[in-house]
Amino acid sequence: MKAFFLGILLLSGGLLVARDSNGQDLDKMTLSLQLKNVSLKHALRKIETLTSLPFTYKTSDIAAYTNVSCEGTDIPVSHALDVLLHNTGLGYEQVNSNIIIKKVTVANRPQSVAGVVFDGGVKGRVTGTTGEPVSSATITVEGSNRAVAADNNGMFTLTGLKPGGYKLRISAVGYEPLIAEVLIKDDEVASFDFVLRAGSARMDEVVVTALGITRKERSVGYSTQQISGSKLTVAKEQNVLGSLGGKIAGVQVSGSSSASMGGTQKIQIRGVNSVTGDGEPLVVVDNTPISNTNYASKNGRDYGNLAQDINPEDIESVNVLKGPAASALYGLRGQFGVILITTKKGSKNSKPTVTFSSAATIEKAGNFMPLQNIYGAGSSLNFETVTINGVDTKYVDGSWDESWGPKMDGTPVRQQYSFYRADPNFGKATPFVPHPNNIKEYFVTGRTLNNSISMTGGGQNTTFRLSYNNTDVTGIEPNTYLKRNNLSFSGSMNITPNIVATVDLNYAQNKGQRPSQGYQALGSRNMYQWFERNLDMQKLKQYKYPDGTFYQWNVNDPNSEGVYDDPTPIDWNNPYFDAYENPAHDSRDRTFGDVGLRWTVIPGLSVSGFVRQDGFTQNLDGRNAPGGRGTPSFWIGKYQSKEMNYEFLAQYSREFGDLSLNANLGGNILTQRYDYLQEETQGGFVTPGFYNIANSLERPAVIDYLRKKEVRSAYGSVTLGYKNIYFLDASLRDDISSTLPQNNNSYLYPSVSASAVFSELLKWRPLSYGKARLSFAQAGADITPYLTTGYYNLGQPYGSTFPMEVPDTLNNPNLKPSLGTSYEAGLDLKFFENRLNLSATWYHQNNKNAVLPLDVSGTSGYTRSVINAGNIENHGIELTIGGTPVMTKRFSWTSTFNVSHNTSKIISLYPGLHTYQLDYNRYASVDMFLLANEGEPFGTIVGNGYKRDQKTGQVLLDAKNMPLYESGHKLGNVLPKYTGGWQNTVTWRNFDLSATIDFQSGGRFLSWTKMLAVKSGQAAETAAINDKGKNVRDDPASGGGVRISGMSSITGQLVTTYVAARGYFRNTLGSKIYDPWTEDASYIRLREASLGYTFSRTAIPSFPFKSLNIAFIARNPWMIWQKAPKGVNPAELATGASSLNWLETGQLATARSYGLNLTISF
Amino acid sequence: MRRRFLIIAAFIASVAAPGCKKFSADINVSPNSPTTASNAQLLTAAINYMPVVIEGISGALYTQQWAEKPYTDDSRYISVNFDFSGIYAGPLENLQAILTNKTFNINEGSRNNQLAAARILRAWFFWHMTDRWGDIPYSQALKGNDNLAPKYDAQKDIYYDLLKELAAAAAQIDDGTGVTGDLLYGGDMSKWKKFANSIRALMALRLSKMDPDRGKTELAAAVSGGVFADNSDNAVYVHLADPVNQNYWYYVADVQHRQWYWISKTLTDYMNPLQDPRLPVYADPAPSTGAYAGVPYGLDGDSVAKVTTSKVSWMGKHVRAQNAPCYIVTYAELLLAQAEADKLGWLSGGDADAAQKYNAAVEASVRQWVRNSFKGGVVDDVEKTSYDPNDQGDTTGLGVYLAQPSVTYDPANALKQIAYQRWVHLYMNGYEAWAEWRRTGYPTLTPAPNNNNIPIPRRQGYPSSEPNINSSNYKSAVQAQTGFGGKDDLNGRVWWDKP
C-alpha cells in the first residue's frame, strides 16, 4: 500500500533530505559573547544563532537557570559551555553537529562520542477532532530540517533521531498546527497519536495548484490561498461561491439576495480584467471543469450560477488561482483565474466514519425602506372624480401607481375594489386611510432545512466516501421554494500495487419556484417603486373573487355604471396574483465527475489518464396568467450542456543531491455541446388556464439552438528546487480551438515563477517562515463559437410569407483569443511559530484583445462589428494578516484579516475609439450609460446630472427655482477601491464562536428602487416636515415646500427658497437627475456567525457518539454599516448573468437567517 | 523504460502536431441561423419595417393630430435625438443585400423586377429619413466593414439621386414574373410602377419652395409616367390579427393598456364643426359625454392631470384594431399633390382641374378611411372583416362635408385648403403630415403652452450615438447645413424647408 499522490511523495522526498553536516571541533570553534545575567535558555539560543550548532535539551532541565553570564572575545565554544553549565549539574555532549545538554549523573556520565550509534525515533497517527486521518499532515522536528509527511491514513514514522527532548510540529492545511514535546530514547521508536483541531487555512504546507497538482507551498512562486471546507459550511450557505465572500484577498464576491434561494454569487478576481467587463474564473472540481453558467437576467428569476450544484459539505478545500500566474496551465481558460475545489475522500485502512449534520434556519425579510403614510394614490391633493350613473363621484384612480394624491384622512371614497361586482364593498365609498405596513406584510417567514449524511472509510486497497444532502427551503416571498438533493461518491482502488483507479461522481438535483427580481418582471420590489400607500395588503391577499375575477389595483377607469369593464392591469399586477397565478419553475439534473487510472511506472514517475464529464439538463418555465397585465403566455425552455475532457498527464520527480526536479507533461481534448429549445405561446391561449405550448393561440415562438466546440491542448511544466530553498517554475501550454479561424487557431501560453524561502538563510528565530516570490504569466480566453462566419436571421412569418434579415452584427473571420499578461511579486511571512502571519502580493496585469461587438454607425448597415480590441491594466495589492493572538489550553482566538486594493485603467480601446459602451439604460426618456473610457478606470457611470455654475459649483436653478440638469455627467466609478474581510474564531473550552465580516469601500451604483420610491411619492422624504415645521407637500406659499438652495440661472444670484414637493421630487429629481440616486456601495457586513458547543466522547466516556456539535448559526444577520440609504442593499447587487453591478432595478428584499445546526460523528 | 517515454512523447506529439489544427469543416458554422437568404425573404423583411417607420409617434404630436395624457414630455419637445440606425441596419441593409446579390432566383420575380422593387423601397426609406433629419449618410452608407463611418450627403444630392433612382426603377420594371414576398402588392408590378412614380411626384412637390424648377419637371414626368389612380393602388401594409404582425397601436392600447395617446383637441376642434365623416373613425366618443373631444395639446404634467379621462376621446377603435391597415402612400395624397401642382402652375389644369382633384382627394380620403368593411364590426379590437383594397368605402356625409363653406374649393384659398385636407387625411402618418406642415405652413399651429416658448420642431436630432461613433462626419454634417445654426437640435431647417 503506497501513497500515490505525487505531491506527497515529493513532499516527503524534499523534506527528508537532511542537511549533510559533520561534527565540528568545539574547541576550535570560537565566538564572542557578552551575556550578563541572562537565562541559560537565552544563552544557548545565542550560541545556537552564532554558530548554527543545534542544541537539544529538555526545557525543564534548563528552566531553573535564569541568571548566567559569559563574556569574552573569540573564546572556544567548549569553554563558553563549560562556563555556562558550571554548577548547574548539566553537561553537554556532541553528537555529530548536535549538542545535547542533559543532566549529568554518576550513572550517566558523558560517554565517549565516537562509535556510539543512536537510533531513536517517533511514529504515530495524525487525526482530526472527528477522528478522520489527516493525510496531508507534516511532522517537523523543530529546530532541524527533519520532517516527514503523513500517509493517507495519517500514519507517519520518523527515525534516526538522537535521544533527547524534541519539539514536534504537526501541521496540515486546514488545521491548527500543534507543537508536541516528545522524549526520544536510544533504540526506541516512541509512539504518539496527535489530534489536530480544524483551523483557519494556513498555507504553510501542501497546496493544490493548477491541474490539481499538489505542491509544497514553499515552491510556489505566486500567491495562493486555500480555504478548508469546514470554513465554508459554518452558516450553511447554499451557494459555495457565496461562502468564499470576504475570505480571500483580491477575490470579490458579489451576491444577490438569498430571497431567491441560491441566487447569483459572482466572483471577480483582482478587479475587472476585460474591457467588456466579462470574465469569470473557471470553476474546477477535482480537476473537472464545471459549468458556472448563469441563466438569470436583471429582470426575472434569479436561478443563480450553476456552480451551486456542488454540495458544500463535500468540499475538502478551495484554492483560488488568482489570474494568469497561477492559472497559466489552463491556457485558453485561465485568463480570469480558476477556483479549484477539492472534495473530501476516504482513506485506506480506516473504520467507516459516519457524520450526520442537520440545520434548521428561519429567514426574515429585512432592510425596509422608510416610507410616508400621509398621502395616498393620485396626482394632486384633491380627489379625482369619475362620472358614475351621471354623478361625478370621488374615487381612487387605479391608473395612478403613485402616492402624490390626497391625504389619507379617512374621507370616504370609491376605492378600486368598490368597482368589482363581487366585492363586499361594491358600490360603496370606504375611508381613505394609510396602510403603513402594506409592503412588510407581504413577506412571510421562510425556513430552510438542511440534512446531510456522509460515510467515509477504506480497506487495504480501497477508499470510499459517500454523501447525501437534502435541502428544503421555503422563501420569504409567498409561494416560493427550493428543493435540492446532492449525492456524491468518491473512491479509489489499487488494481495492482502500482495502478490505482479513482472515481468521483456527483449528482445534483434542484427544483425551485422562485420570486422575481427587477423592474416590471412580476416582482415584489415593484411595490417600492410604483404603488399606493393606501393599498391594504390583507385585501390584496384575497386576490381572487368568488366569481373568478381577479382583484387588480392598477387599472383604467370604471365605466359609467361604476364597474370595471376590463380590469386588466396597466403596469402592475396585484402582487398576490403574481405569487399564486404566475409561478415560474426551474429544475435541473446535473452529473459531474471523473474516472481515471494512475500508474506509477517507477518511483518518481507516474502517468495517468482521466475522463471527465460535466453535464446538466435544465428545465425552466414561466407564465403570464390570464387576468394579469399583457398577453397571457406560457414559456418553457430545456437546456442541455455537456462537457467532456479527456486528459493525459505524466509526472516525474527526482532529487539530485541539492537539486529537485518535478516535471509534468500532459494533453487534453475538450468537447462541449450545448443546446436548448425555448418555446413560448403567442397571442394568448386556446383554453385559458391550461399551461402547455400546444395551447398557444398562434404559432408559438421557438428558439432551437445548438453550440459545439472542441479544444485540443498540450502542456508541460517543470519545477526546479535547490536546497529546498530556491525554486524555479516554468510552464507552457498550447491550445487549438475550433472556434477560431482554421488557419490561425493555435496559441501558446507561457508562465515562469520563482520563489526563495529566505527564512532558512536568515535564521532569525522570530521569523518561522519567510518566502519571497515572483512570477510572470500569460493566459487567454477563447472566443464564442460561430463568430467568424456570417449568417442571416430568421424572421417571424407574415401569413405564409417568411421574412429573413441581415443581422445587425457583423461577424469577423479574423478573430483571435484575448490575452492576459501578469506580473506578480509577493512575500509570505510567519512569525513566532505561526502565531502571526502575513502575506502580501503586488500584481500587475494587462488584458488585451477582448472580443467585443464594437458599436459602429448604423449607417454602415450594421450597428455592431465584432472585433478584438482593448488593453485594460489592473494593478493592486493584496494583504492578509492572520494570527492567533490568544492561545491557551482552554481559550484561543484566531483572526484573519484580508484587504485588497485594485486600480484599473483602460490603456486603449480601438483606433479611433475612446469610449466603449458597456451597458445602457433608458428610463423615462433619460439615457444612462456605463462606459469604458480610454485613460480612465474601468466602468464610468454617465447620465443626467445637476447643471452647475462653473465658477462656484452651485446648482443652477431655472425660473421656477427647480434644479437644471444636463446630460453626459460622470456620476462615478462602478468598481470598489477596497474589498476584504475579517474572520474570527474563538474557542473556549467546548464552545466555539466564529464570525465573518466582509466589507467594500467605494464603487457606485444607481438605485432605481430609491429613485422611484421618491418619484412615486412613497419615500418618507416626500412627505417630511421642512424647517418651517410644515409638510413639504404643503403649498410653498403657506410655509410648505422643499427647501432648496442654488444659483438662479436667470438672475445669477444665490437663492434659498421653497419649491413644490411633487414638481421637485417627481418631475425633476425623480425623472431627470441621477446624482441623487447614484449611491456609494461601501459597506461593512456581518456575513455569517456561528456559536457552537461540542460534546465528545473524550470528555464524556459514556457519550453515545464520537462527538456532537450544536451551534446557533446566522447568515447575513447584520449590516453593520452601509453608505447607501436604508432599503437598498449594496452587498446584494448582483443581477444574474450581467457582468457588472451598476444598476439596481429591483433587487429582492434582504433575507436574514437564524437557526440551529447539529453535527454528529459516529 | 525508454519505450514508455516514447509512448508519452508520441501522445503529446499527436496532440500538438499541426494535423491536429484541423477540425471538421462545419464545426464553427452556426446550425442556428441560415447562411443564405432568398431575395423574396429579404424583401418581406424590408416591407415589414415600413409600418415601424410610419407608426412613430413624434410627427403626429408635432402636428397636433394627437395629444398625450398623462405623460406629455414628447408633446413638449423634450426628446431631441432620434435614432436612424435601425432603418439602415434593418430594411436598408436587407435591400442592399438584394441589390448586391449575385444570384437571382427567377421564381421570385425577374431579375429586373427584384432589383426595381428593392430600389423603390430603398428610395422610400431614404426619403423618409432625409425629411426627418436633413443630411444623412447616403452614397457611402450600407458598405459594412468597407466603411464603418460613412460621410453625410447633402439633402439636395440625396433628393436628386432618389428622383433619378425612382425614375430608373420604374423604367426597369419588365414583363417578367412579379416579385414574391411582396406584402404591398402581391407581385403586381404595374402597381409598383405607380408606387415609384407616386413617391417621385410627392418628393418633387417637396421642392416647391427651394427648387421649383426641378420640382416641376420631376412632378410632371412622374404624373405622366402614371401615379396612383384609385384607392386600390394605395401602398398599404395590412396588419394581421397576430402578435407578430399586429398594429402597434393595438399593442399600446390593448396589450400594454396604456392610455397615453389621444386625439388632439386641435384636430377635433377643426373636424367637429365641419361634421367630418372621418372623425368617428379617427376617435372614439368620450365615455361620459358621447362627444368627440380631443385632449388639449401639450399641457404640462400638472395641468393635463386635471383632464378627466371619461370626458375625452380615445383613439378610434378602427385605427387601433389589431389588424388595421397602415397607409404608406395613398391616392388622396397624389390627388392633393396634383391639385397643388395645378395651382402652382406645375401642371396645366388650372383651377378647374385643381378643384376637380381637390374634391376627388377628399372623396378618396373619406372612401379610404370610412370603409364598408367596418360594418362587420370590431370584436375584441379585431376587425371582423379584414382590409380589402377594393373596398369602395362609405361616402355617407361626404356631400354635406364638401358643402361646408370652408371645405368647398376656393381658388383664393386653395393652397391652404389643400394643406388642411392633407393634414386631416394624413392622420396616423404623422411624419408625412409634419413634413407637409413644414413645407406649407398649414395647419396653423400653436406650440405647446407654457413651455419656455420652445417652438414646434422643424427636424429631428441625429442619433445620440453618431457624435461618438461617426464623429467627424457628424460634425461636418451639422456645420454644413446652413439651416441648422451650428446646432443639432429640433429647430434647424432641412434644405428644402426654406423659410
XYZ file of N, CA and C in Angstrom, chain A residues 379 385 387 392 400 402 520 556-557 566 568-571 599 601-602 605 607 630-631 648 650 665-667 682-683 698 704-706 708 710 712-714 736-740 742 745-746 785-786 788-794 796-799 801-806 808 810 855-863 865 922 925 927 1062 1066-1067 1072, chain B residues 1 4-5 8 11-12 15-16 19-25 27-38 41-42 44-45 48 70-71 73 78-79 84-85 88-90 93-94 97 137 141-145 147-150 181 183 237-245 255-259 288 302 305 308-311 450 464 466 469-470:
498
model
N -52.544 62.309 -8.112
C -51.543 63.226 -8.599
C -51.697 64.610 -7.996
N -62.499 62.711 -9.908
C -63.893 62.263 -9.978
C -64.115 61.484 -11.263
N -67.542 59.911 -13.608
C -68.996 60.034 -13.717
C -69.628 58.647 -13.649
N -70.874 62.802 -10.731
C -69.431 62.887 -10.568
C -69.068 62.408 -9.158
N -53.178 55.629 -11.371
C -52.071 56.307 -10.683
C -51.348 55.300 -9.799
N -48.927 55.822 -8.001
C -48.053 56.642 -7.179
C -48.862 57.292 -6.064
N -40.633 45.571 -13.418
C -41.796 45.139 -14.192
C -41.686 43.679 -14.621
N -57.433 50.961 -15.493
C -58.030 52.171 -16.036
C -59.407 52.414 -15.408
N -60.041 53.507 -15.820
C -61.286 53.938 -15.163
C -62.437 52.938 -15.288
N -62.989 46.272 -17.956
C -61.793 45.499 -18.272
C -60.750 45.751 -17.193
N -58.003 44.727 -16.617
C -56.663 44.257 -16.931
C -55.667 45.304 -16.438
N -54.703 44.908 -15.628
C -53.791 45.898 -15.059
C -52.971 46.594 -16.139
N -52.602 47.846 -15.877
C -51.807 48.613 -16.824
C -50.337 48.204 -16.701
N -49.765 48.480 -15.545
C -48.339 48.191 -15.391
C -48.026 47.185 -14.290
N -0.842 5.242 -12.978
C 0.119 4.147 -12.975
C 1.478 4.691 -12.578
N 4.903 4.176 -12.820
C 5.755 3.380 -13.690
C 7.005 2.948 -12.939
N 7.667 3.896 -12.383
C 8.784 3.643 -11.472
C 8.626 4.680 -10.373
N 7.970 8.419 -11.213
C 7.331 8.658 -12.499
C 5.950 8.012 -12.505
N 2.095 8.002 -14.716
C 1.282 8.506 -15.815
C -0.171 8.268 -15.447
N -50.726 42.451 -19.832
C -50.136 41.885 -21.044
C -50.898 40.694 -21.573
N -50.350 40.114 -22.610
C -50.980 38.972 -23.255
C -50.665 37.718 -22.447
N -4.588 13.436 -20.234
C -3.432 12.579 -20.010
C -2.392 13.397 -19.271
N 1.612 13.002 -17.403
C 2.783 12.271 -16.916
C 3.466 13.164 -15.909
N 3.855 16.630 -17.879
C 3.625 16.758 -19.302
C 2.222 16.221 -19.546
N 1.399 16.959 -20.266
C 0.037 16.469 -20.405
C -0.629 16.897 -21.687
N -1.749 16.291 -21.921
C -2.547 16.651 -23.081
C -4.016 16.554 -22.715
N -47.984 32.301 -28.243
C -48.170 33.627 -28.827
C -49.655 33.945 -28.910
N -49.958 35.190 -28.626
C -51.323 35.672 -28.847
C -52.335 35.178 -27.836
N -51.601 31.308 -31.301
C -50.903 31.496 -32.574
C -49.713 30.538 -32.617
N -34.395 27.282 -31.352
C -33.769 25.958 -31.354
C -32.281 26.218 -31.547
N -31.512 25.985 -30.510
C -30.122 26.441 -30.514
C -29.158 25.296 -30.204
N -28.074 25.273 -30.934
C -27.043 24.254 -30.690
C -25.674 24.893 -30.839
N -21.452 23.860 -30.549
C -20.444 22.818 -30.332
C -19.063 23.430 -30.368
N -14.629 22.384 -29.704
C -13.611 21.407 -29.354
C -12.282 22.133 -29.166
N -8.126 21.278 -28.376
C -7.060 20.293 -28.170
C -5.867 21.004 -27.541
N -5.323 20.403 -26.511
C -4.265 21.085 -25.766
C -3.119 20.160 -25.435
N -1.941 20.742 -25.356
C -0.764 20.038 -24.857
C -0.066 20.977 -23.901
N -5.533 24.573 -29.178
C -6.055 24.685 -30.534
C -7.568 24.622 -30.421
N -8.226 25.707 -30.793
C -9.670 25.779 -30.567
C -10.455 25.800 -31.869
N -11.558 25.091 -31.870
C -12.403 25.024 -33.065
C -13.163 26.319 -33.321
N -13.204 27.204 -32.328
C -13.975 28.432 -32.521
C -13.189 29.482 -33.291
N -11.906 29.249 -33.448
C -11.042 30.239 -34.095
C -10.933 29.941 -35.581
N -9.656 28.615 -38.891
C -8.870 27.376 -39.040
C -7.388 27.631 -39.293
N -5.498 28.997 -35.409
C -6.282 28.543 -34.266
C -5.449 27.957 -33.133
N -4.127 28.188 -33.190
C -3.271 27.595 -32.163
C -2.529 28.689 -31.414
N -18.237 30.270 -30.094
C -18.371 29.693 -31.428
C -19.184 30.594 -32.371
N -18.962 30.391 -33.625
C -19.774 30.979 -34.704
C -19.632 32.498 -34.849
N -17.064 33.806 -36.464
C -16.166 34.096 -37.574
C -16.839 33.974 -38.936
N -18.109 33.551 -38.959
C -18.788 33.453 -40.257
C -20.113 34.210 -40.229
N -20.556 34.620 -41.400
C -21.797 35.389 -41.494
C -23.023 34.496 -41.596
N -24.162 35.068 -41.332
C -25.414 34.313 -41.424
C -26.574 35.283 -41.491
N -27.770 34.765 -41.597
C -28.985 35.588 -41.628
C -29.871 35.259 -40.439
N -30.767 36.144 -40.136
C -31.728 35.892 -39.065
C -33.073 35.494 -39.653
N -33.647 34.488 -39.052
C -34.993 34.099 -39.469
C -35.999 35.054 -38.853
N -40.212 36.250 -38.271
C -41.465 35.596 -37.932
C -42.379 35.681 -39.150
N -43.181 34.670 -39.384
C -43.955 34.661 -40.621
C -45.070 35.717 -40.653
N -45.298 36.201 -41.874
C -46.481 37.025 -42.130
C -47.381 36.128 -42.960
N -48.407 35.577 -42.349
C -49.203 34.588 -43.068
C -48.297 33.440 -43.474
N -45.794 33.963 -45.593
C -44.565 34.568 -46.094
C -43.547 34.668 -44.962
N -42.350 34.172 -45.209
C -41.340 34.172 -44.163
C -40.238 35.181 -44.465
N -40.119 36.200 -43.667
C -39.024 37.141 -43.893
C -37.693 36.622 -43.337
N -36.633 37.146 -43.853
C -35.301 36.812 -43.357
C -34.496 38.098 -43.385
N -33.619 38.237 -42.398
C -32.933 39.520 -42.271
C -31.425 39.374 -42.202
N -30.765 40.416 -42.653
C -29.326 40.510 -42.435
C -29.158 40.939 -40.979
N -27.753 42.584 -37.484
C -27.172 43.906 -37.260
C -25.718 43.825 -36.809
N -21.966 42.399 -37.380
C -21.112 41.926 -38.454
C -20.040 41.025 -37.848
N -19.660 49.061 -31.229
C -20.766 49.842 -31.791
C -20.240 50.643 -32.961
N -20.831 50.443 -34.106
C -20.428 51.240 -35.263
C -21.655 51.990 -35.740
N -21.427 52.981 -36.555
C -22.544 53.765 -37.053
C -23.494 52.846 -37.821
N -24.766 52.849 -37.430
C -25.750 52.003 -38.091
C -25.851 52.300 -39.573
N -25.364 53.481 -39.970
C -25.451 53.864 -41.368
C -24.570 52.984 -42.246
N -23.671 52.211 -41.600
C -22.863 51.268 -42.366
C -23.678 50.035 -42.738
N -24.885 49.947 -42.205
C -25.715 48.774 -42.460
C -25.687 47.799 -41.297
N -24.748 48.042 -40.376
C -24.619 47.195 -39.196
C -24.462 48.101 -37.987
N -24.990 47.678 -36.860
C -24.829 48.512 -35.670
C -23.638 48.060 -34.845
N -19.871 45.600 -34.936
C -18.904 44.819 -35.667
C -18.036 44.106 -34.639
N -32.262 53.137 -20.466
C -33.092 54.289 -20.779
C -34.347 54.161 -19.955
N -37.298 58.399 -20.798
C -36.641 59.220 -21.819
C -35.270 59.743 -21.386
N -31.302 58.823 -20.747
C -30.303 57.788 -21.022
C -29.258 57.743 -19.929
N -44.017 67.896 -5.310
C -44.237 66.988 -6.430
C -43.392 67.405 -7.627
N -40.877 64.504 -7.965
C -41.384 63.620 -9.012
C -40.916 64.041 -10.395
N -41.098 65.321 -10.699
C -40.861 65.729 -12.087
C -39.428 66.162 -12.348
N -35.368 63.318 -13.901
C -34.369 63.888 -14.794
C -32.944 63.890 -14.257
N 11.525 1.067 -20.197
C 11.545 2.423 -19.676
C 11.562 3.432 -20.818
N 8.408 3.501 -22.728
C 7.315 4.233 -22.077
C 7.393 5.724 -22.393
N 8.604 6.207 -22.356
C 8.757 7.628 -22.677
C 8.332 7.910 -24.109
N 4.654 8.266 -24.332
C 4.227 9.580 -23.861
C 4.525 10.643 -24.913
N 2.210 10.549 -27.749
C 0.893 11.092 -27.425
C 0.900 12.614 -27.497
N 1.902 13.180 -26.850
C 1.990 14.646 -26.843
C 2.126 15.161 -28.272
N -1.024 15.258 -30.104
C -1.913 16.344 -29.718
C -1.446 17.653 -30.342
N -0.148 17.849 -30.301
C 0.372 19.151 -30.707
C 0.644 19.257 -32.197
N -1.338 18.661 -37.806
C -2.524 17.965 -38.308
C -3.701 18.126 -37.384
N -3.389 18.318 -36.115
C -4.465 18.446 -35.141
C -5.070 19.827 -35.107
N -4.594 20.695 -35.935
C -5.215 22.020 -36.006
C -6.467 21.978 -36.873
N -6.675 20.871 -37.555
C -7.813 20.767 -38.468
C -9.019 20.201 -37.730
N -10.111 20.900 -37.849
C -11.359 20.384 -37.326
C -12.276 20.134 -38.512
N -13.354 19.429 -38.267
C -14.278 19.211 -39.371
C -14.771 20.564 -39.881
N -14.978 20.641 -41.171
C -15.203 21.938 -41.820
C -16.383 22.698 -41.239
N -17.548 22.650 -38.132
C -17.644 22.734 -36.669
C -17.906 24.160 -36.185
N -17.417 25.139 -36.949
C -17.643 26.514 -36.496
C -18.674 27.257 -37.358
N -19.537 26.489 -37.987
C -20.618 27.107 -38.757
C -21.900 26.954 -37.947
N -22.527 28.054 -37.686
C -23.683 28.033 -36.802
C -24.821 27.192 -37.375
N -25.317 26.233 -36.594
C -26.502 25.496 -37.042
C -27.786 26.242 -36.676
N -27.646 27.420 -36.096
C -28.806 28.114 -35.544
C -29.396 29.167 -36.462
N -28.632 29.578 -37.440
C -29.123 30.597 -38.361
C -28.698 30.202 -39.760
N -29.559 30.462 -40.722
C -29.216 30.083 -42.090
C -28.058 30.926 -42.632
N -27.287 30.354 -43.496
C -26.169 31.105 -44.075
C -26.551 31.727 -45.415
N -27.727 31.373 -45.908
C -28.187 32.035 -47.127
C -29.622 32.521 -46.922
N -29.986 33.534 -47.661
C -31.360 34.045 -47.591
C -31.803 34.350 -49.006
N -33.074 34.168 -49.270
C -33.556 34.479 -50.613
C -33.964 35.939 -50.667
N -37.333 36.750 -49.265
C -37.402 36.849 -47.806
C -36.840 38.174 -47.307
N -35.787 38.641 -47.965
C -35.208 39.928 -47.581
C -36.180 41.067 -47.902
N -39.480 40.862 -47.946
C -40.540 40.844 -46.932
C -40.074 41.550 -45.668
N -38.835 41.249 -45.257
C -38.320 41.867 -44.033
C -38.278 43.388 -44.175
N -41.751 44.792 -43.960
C -42.205 44.720 -42.572
C -41.826 45.956 -41.770
N -51.207 60.832 -19.589
C -50.772 61.905 -18.689
C -49.301 62.318 -18.883
N -48.531 61.570 -19.647
C -47.118 61.914 -19.776
C -46.925 62.738 -21.038
N -44.113 64.614 -22.081
C -42.750 65.034 -22.440
C -42.567 65.216 -23.949
N -39.334 67.428 -25.646
C -38.208 67.113 -24.767
C -37.184 66.246 -25.497
N -37.661 65.259 -26.245
C -36.731 64.358 -26.935
C -36.156 65.062 -28.154
N -31.730 56.707 -36.281
C -31.995 56.197 -37.621
C -31.219 54.910 -37.920
N -30.391 54.472 -36.959
C -29.549 53.320 -37.296
C -30.359 52.059 -37.553
N -31.231 51.912 -41.240
C -30.095 51.483 -42.065
C -29.791 49.998 -41.872
N -29.616 49.630 -40.585
C -29.190 48.253 -40.301
C -30.327 47.260 -40.532
N -31.568 47.772 -40.569
C -32.708 46.896 -40.796
C -33.056 46.813 -42.270
N -30.358 47.604 -45.098
C -29.308 46.588 -45.283
C -29.885 45.342 -45.962
N -31.144 45.012 -45.659
C -31.785 43.886 -46.342
C -31.930 44.167 -47.834
N -28.679 43.913 -49.530
C -28.303 42.520 -49.787
C -28.936 42.031 -51.096
N -26.087 59.975 -44.124
C -25.218 59.144 -44.954
C -26.034 58.477 -46.068
N -23.145 54.931 -47.459
C -23.816 54.110 -46.446
C -23.912 52.660 -46.895
N -24.177 51.794 -45.941
C -24.501 50.388 -46.192
C -23.343 49.612 -46.821
N -22.121 49.990 -46.480
C -20.983 49.284 -47.058
C -20.290 48.385 -46.038
N -20.898 48.183 -44.883
C -20.345 47.248 -43.910
C -18.939 47.626 -43.496
N -18.077 46.593 -43.406
C -16.715 46.811 -42.937
C -15.901 47.720 -43.852
N -16.729 50.547 -44.896
C -16.820 51.923 -44.400
C -17.722 51.952 -43.179
N -17.065 51.889 -42.019
C -17.853 51.845 -40.783
C -18.277 53.239 -40.335
N -17.772 54.267 -40.984
C -18.148 55.632 -40.619
C -18.407 56.443 -41.890
N -19.560 56.245 -42.505
C -19.846 56.924 -43.773
C -20.058 58.422 -43.599
N -42.890 37.466 -52.024
C -42.590 38.024 -50.712
C -43.067 39.456 -50.614
N -45.545 42.061 -49.661
C -46.706 42.270 -48.806
C -47.511 43.495 -49.234
N -49.812 48.617 -45.799
C -49.336 47.452 -45.058
C -50.487 47.020 -44.165
N -51.008 45.836 -44.431
C -52.159 45.373 -43.660
C -51.661 44.554 -42.476
N -51.934 45.063 -41.294
C -51.567 44.299 -40.097
C -52.448 43.063 -39.995
N -51.911 42.058 -39.338
C -52.678 40.832 -39.146
C -53.068 40.714 -37.678
N -54.083 39.920 -37.436
C -54.542 39.733 -36.061
C -53.675 38.674 -35.376
N -52.387 38.898 -35.403
C -51.488 38.021 -34.649
C -50.413 38.898 -34.003
N -49.791 38.391 -32.957
C -48.901 39.275 -32.181
C -47.649 39.717 -32.944
N -47.285 39.008 -33.981
C -46.071 39.374 -34.702
C -46.341 40.517 -35.678
N -47.460 40.458 -36.332
C -47.748 41.417 -37.403
C -48.849 42.393 -37.045
N -52.572 45.638 -25.263
C -51.638 44.752 -24.571
C -50.991 45.500 -23.417
N -50.498 46.691 -23.717
C -49.886 47.476 -22.643
C -50.922 48.201 -21.781
N -52.131 48.345 -22.292
C -53.181 49.085 -21.589
C -52.725 50.481 -21.220
N -52.020 51.105 -22.140
C -51.517 52.438 -21.857
C -52.400 53.469 -22.538
N -53.175 54.195 -21.752
C -53.991 55.258 -22.327
C -53.164 56.530 -22.362
N -68.260 59.554 -21.040
C -69.349 60.104 -20.236
C -70.156 61.156 -20.980
N -48.975 68.769 -14.529
C -49.998 69.089 -13.534
C -51.320 69.468 -14.204
N -53.159 66.488 -15.791
C -53.758 65.579 -14.810
C -55.186 65.988 -14.480
N -60.223 65.149 -17.192
C -60.913 63.934 -16.749
C -60.981 62.914 -17.897
N -60.457 61.745 -17.630
C -60.350 60.703 -18.639
C -61.681 60.397 -19.316
N -62.726 60.365 -18.526
C -64.007 59.927 -19.100
C -64.642 60.991 -19.985
N -64.023 62.168 -20.035
C -64.619 63.235 -20.834
C -63.840 63.551 -22.100
N -46.966 77.271 -22.279
C -46.258 77.356 -21.003
C -44.996 76.494 -21.023
N -28.055 59.954 -30.809
C -27.045 60.388 -29.849
C -25.768 59.563 -29.960
N -24.217 58.914 -32.890
C -23.389 59.361 -34.022
C -22.202 60.249 -33.609
N -19.582 57.658 -32.540
C -19.035 56.613 -33.400
C -18.870 57.048 -34.843
N -19.362 58.226 -35.197
C -19.121 58.717 -36.552
C -18.840 60.213 -36.451
